[in-house]
Short mmCIF file of N, CA and C in Angstrom, two decimals:
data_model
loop_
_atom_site.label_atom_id
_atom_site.label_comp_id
_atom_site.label_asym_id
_atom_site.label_seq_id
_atom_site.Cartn_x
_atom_site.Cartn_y
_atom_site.Cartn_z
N UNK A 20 60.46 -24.04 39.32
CA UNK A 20 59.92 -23.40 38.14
C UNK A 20 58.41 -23.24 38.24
N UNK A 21 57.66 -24.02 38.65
CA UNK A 21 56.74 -24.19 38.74
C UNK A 21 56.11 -22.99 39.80
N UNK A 22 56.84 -22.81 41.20
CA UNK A 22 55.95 -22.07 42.23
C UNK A 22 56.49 -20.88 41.35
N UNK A 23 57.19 -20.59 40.55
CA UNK A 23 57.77 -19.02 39.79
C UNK A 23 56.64 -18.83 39.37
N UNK A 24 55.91 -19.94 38.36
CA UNK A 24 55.23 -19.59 37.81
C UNK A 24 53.64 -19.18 38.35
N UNK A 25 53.06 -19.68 39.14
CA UNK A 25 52.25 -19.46 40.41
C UNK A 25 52.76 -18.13 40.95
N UNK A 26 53.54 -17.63 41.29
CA UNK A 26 54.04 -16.78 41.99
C UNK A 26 53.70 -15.64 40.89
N UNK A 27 54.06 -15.68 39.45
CA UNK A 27 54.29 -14.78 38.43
C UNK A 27 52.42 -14.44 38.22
N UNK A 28 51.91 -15.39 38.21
CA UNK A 28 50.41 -15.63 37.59
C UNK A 28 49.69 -14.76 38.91
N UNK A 29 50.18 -15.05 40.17
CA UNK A 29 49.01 -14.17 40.96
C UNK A 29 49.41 -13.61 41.08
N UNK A 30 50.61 -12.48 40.85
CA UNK A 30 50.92 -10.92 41.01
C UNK A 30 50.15 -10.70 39.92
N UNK A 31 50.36 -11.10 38.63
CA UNK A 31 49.52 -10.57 37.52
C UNK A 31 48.17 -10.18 37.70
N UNK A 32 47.74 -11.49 38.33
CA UNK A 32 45.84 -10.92 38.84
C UNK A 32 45.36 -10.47 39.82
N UNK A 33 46.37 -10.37 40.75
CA UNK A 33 46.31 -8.95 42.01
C UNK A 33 46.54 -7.84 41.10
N UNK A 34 47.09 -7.14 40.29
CA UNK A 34 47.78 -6.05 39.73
C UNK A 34 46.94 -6.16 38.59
N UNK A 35 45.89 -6.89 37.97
CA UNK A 35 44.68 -6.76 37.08
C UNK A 35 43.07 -6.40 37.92
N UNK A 36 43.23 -6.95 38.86
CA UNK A 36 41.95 -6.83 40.00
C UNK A 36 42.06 -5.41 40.08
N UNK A 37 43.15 -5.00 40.88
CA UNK A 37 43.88 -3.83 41.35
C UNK A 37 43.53 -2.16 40.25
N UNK A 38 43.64 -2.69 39.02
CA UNK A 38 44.02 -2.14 38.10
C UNK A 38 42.04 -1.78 37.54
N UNK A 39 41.38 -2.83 37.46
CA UNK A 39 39.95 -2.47 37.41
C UNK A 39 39.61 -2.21 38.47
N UNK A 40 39.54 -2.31 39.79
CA UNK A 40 39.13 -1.35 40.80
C UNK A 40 39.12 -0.14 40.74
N UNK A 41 40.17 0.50 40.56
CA UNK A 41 40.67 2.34 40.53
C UNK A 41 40.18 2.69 39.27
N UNK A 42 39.69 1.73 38.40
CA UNK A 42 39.06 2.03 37.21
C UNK A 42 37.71 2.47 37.34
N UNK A 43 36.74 1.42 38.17
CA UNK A 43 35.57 1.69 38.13
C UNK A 43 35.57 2.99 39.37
N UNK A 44 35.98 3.59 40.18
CA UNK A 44 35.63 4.62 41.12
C UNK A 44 35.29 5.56 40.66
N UNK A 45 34.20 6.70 41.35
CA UNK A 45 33.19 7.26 40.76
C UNK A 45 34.98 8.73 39.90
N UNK A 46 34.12 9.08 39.10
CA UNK A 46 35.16 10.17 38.16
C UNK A 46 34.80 11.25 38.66
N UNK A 47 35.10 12.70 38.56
CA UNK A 47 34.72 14.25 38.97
C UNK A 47 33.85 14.38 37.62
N UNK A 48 34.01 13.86 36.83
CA UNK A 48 32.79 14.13 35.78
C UNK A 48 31.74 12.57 35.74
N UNK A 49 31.39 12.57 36.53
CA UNK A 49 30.11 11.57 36.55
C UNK A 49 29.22 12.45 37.40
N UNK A 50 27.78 11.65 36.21
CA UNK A 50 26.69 12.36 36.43
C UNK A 50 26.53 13.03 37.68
N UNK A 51 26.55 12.39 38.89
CA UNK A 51 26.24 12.19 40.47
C UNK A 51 27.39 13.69 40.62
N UNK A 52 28.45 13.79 40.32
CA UNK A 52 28.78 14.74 40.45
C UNK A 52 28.36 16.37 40.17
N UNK A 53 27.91 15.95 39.04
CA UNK A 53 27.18 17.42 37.91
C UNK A 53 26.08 17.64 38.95
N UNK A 54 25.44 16.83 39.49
CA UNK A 54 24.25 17.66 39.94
C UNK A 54 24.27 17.85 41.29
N UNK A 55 25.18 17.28 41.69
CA UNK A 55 26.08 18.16 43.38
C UNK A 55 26.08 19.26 43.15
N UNK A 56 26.86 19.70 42.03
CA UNK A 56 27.65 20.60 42.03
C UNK A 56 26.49 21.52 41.51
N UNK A 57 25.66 21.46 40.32
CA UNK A 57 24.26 22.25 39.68
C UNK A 57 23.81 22.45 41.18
N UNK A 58 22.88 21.75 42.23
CA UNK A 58 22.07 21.65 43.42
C UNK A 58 22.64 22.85 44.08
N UNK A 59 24.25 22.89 44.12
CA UNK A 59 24.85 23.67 45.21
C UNK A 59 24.69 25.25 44.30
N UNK A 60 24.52 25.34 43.18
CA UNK A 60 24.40 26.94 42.36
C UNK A 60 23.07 27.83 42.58
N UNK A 61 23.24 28.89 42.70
CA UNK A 61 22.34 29.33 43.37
C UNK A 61 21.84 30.59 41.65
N UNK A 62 20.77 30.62 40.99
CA UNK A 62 20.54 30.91 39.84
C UNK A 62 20.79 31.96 39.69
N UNK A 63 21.23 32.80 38.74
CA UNK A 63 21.33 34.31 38.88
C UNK A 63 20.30 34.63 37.43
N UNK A 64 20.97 36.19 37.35
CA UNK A 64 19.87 36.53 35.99
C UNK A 64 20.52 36.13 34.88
N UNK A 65 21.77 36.18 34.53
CA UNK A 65 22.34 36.12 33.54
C UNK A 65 22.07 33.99 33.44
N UNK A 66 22.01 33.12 34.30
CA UNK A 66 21.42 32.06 33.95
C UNK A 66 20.18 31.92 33.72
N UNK A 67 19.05 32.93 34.25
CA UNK A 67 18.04 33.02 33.39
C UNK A 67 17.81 33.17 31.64
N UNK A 68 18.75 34.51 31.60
CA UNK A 68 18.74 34.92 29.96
C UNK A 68 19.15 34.07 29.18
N UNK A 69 20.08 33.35 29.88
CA UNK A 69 20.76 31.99 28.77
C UNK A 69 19.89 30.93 28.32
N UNK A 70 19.35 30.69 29.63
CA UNK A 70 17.87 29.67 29.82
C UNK A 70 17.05 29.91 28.72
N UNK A 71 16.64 31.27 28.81
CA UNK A 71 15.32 31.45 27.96
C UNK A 71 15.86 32.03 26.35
N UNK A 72 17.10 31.49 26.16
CA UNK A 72 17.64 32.45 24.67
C UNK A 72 18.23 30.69 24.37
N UNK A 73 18.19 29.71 25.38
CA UNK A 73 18.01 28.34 24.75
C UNK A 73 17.14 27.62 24.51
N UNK A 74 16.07 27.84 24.92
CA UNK A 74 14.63 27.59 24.39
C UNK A 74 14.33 28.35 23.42
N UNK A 75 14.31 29.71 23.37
CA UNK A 75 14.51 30.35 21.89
C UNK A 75 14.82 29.64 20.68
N UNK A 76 16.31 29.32 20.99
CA UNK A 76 16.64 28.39 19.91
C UNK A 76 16.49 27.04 19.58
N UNK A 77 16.10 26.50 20.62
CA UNK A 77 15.22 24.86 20.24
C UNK A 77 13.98 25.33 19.41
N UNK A 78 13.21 26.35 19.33
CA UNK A 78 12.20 26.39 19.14
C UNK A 78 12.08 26.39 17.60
N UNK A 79 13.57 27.78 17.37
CA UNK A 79 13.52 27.49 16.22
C UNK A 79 14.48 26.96 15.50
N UNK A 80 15.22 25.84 16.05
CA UNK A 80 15.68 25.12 15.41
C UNK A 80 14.59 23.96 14.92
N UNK A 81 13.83 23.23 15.78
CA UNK A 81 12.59 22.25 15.71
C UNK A 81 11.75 23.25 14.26
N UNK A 82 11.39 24.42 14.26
CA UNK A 82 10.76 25.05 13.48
C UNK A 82 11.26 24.67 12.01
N UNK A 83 13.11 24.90 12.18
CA UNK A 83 13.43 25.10 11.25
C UNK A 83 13.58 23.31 10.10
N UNK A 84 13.96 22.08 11.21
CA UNK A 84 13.82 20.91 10.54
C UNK A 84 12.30 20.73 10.79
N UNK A 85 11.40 20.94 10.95
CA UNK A 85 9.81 20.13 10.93
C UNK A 85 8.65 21.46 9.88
N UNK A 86 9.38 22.49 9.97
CA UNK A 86 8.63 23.08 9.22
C UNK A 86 7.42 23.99 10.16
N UNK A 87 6.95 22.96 11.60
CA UNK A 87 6.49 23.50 12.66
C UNK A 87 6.95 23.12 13.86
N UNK A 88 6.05 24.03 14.70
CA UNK A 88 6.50 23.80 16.62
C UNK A 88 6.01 22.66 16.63
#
């Protein structure tokens, strides 16, 4: 009864070890990924216009809660 129970207890914490390992490995959405993948894009115009029509709107959004830039 006893080695069952030994026997039962370290499958459990091989198969908990096991189980946070594959947990922590890096994800396709972690940071380190995003900027692989940004680094490898090569800019066009239409990511320009977006660029500068989102600063647009920070500007005046900030405008719009502070009253100023």
């Amino acid at each position: 009864m006893k080695k069952r129970s030994i026997l039962i207890l370290s499958i459990l914490i091989i198969l908990i070890v096991t189980a946070f390992y594959f947990t922590r490995l890096e994800s396709f959405t972690s940071p380190g990924t995003l900027v692989q993948l940004s680094s490898s894009h090569v800019p066009e115009e239409e990511d320009i216009s977006n660029y500068k029509r989102y600063l647009a709107t920070v500007r005046r959004d900030l405008i719009d809660m502070t009253g100023s830039a």
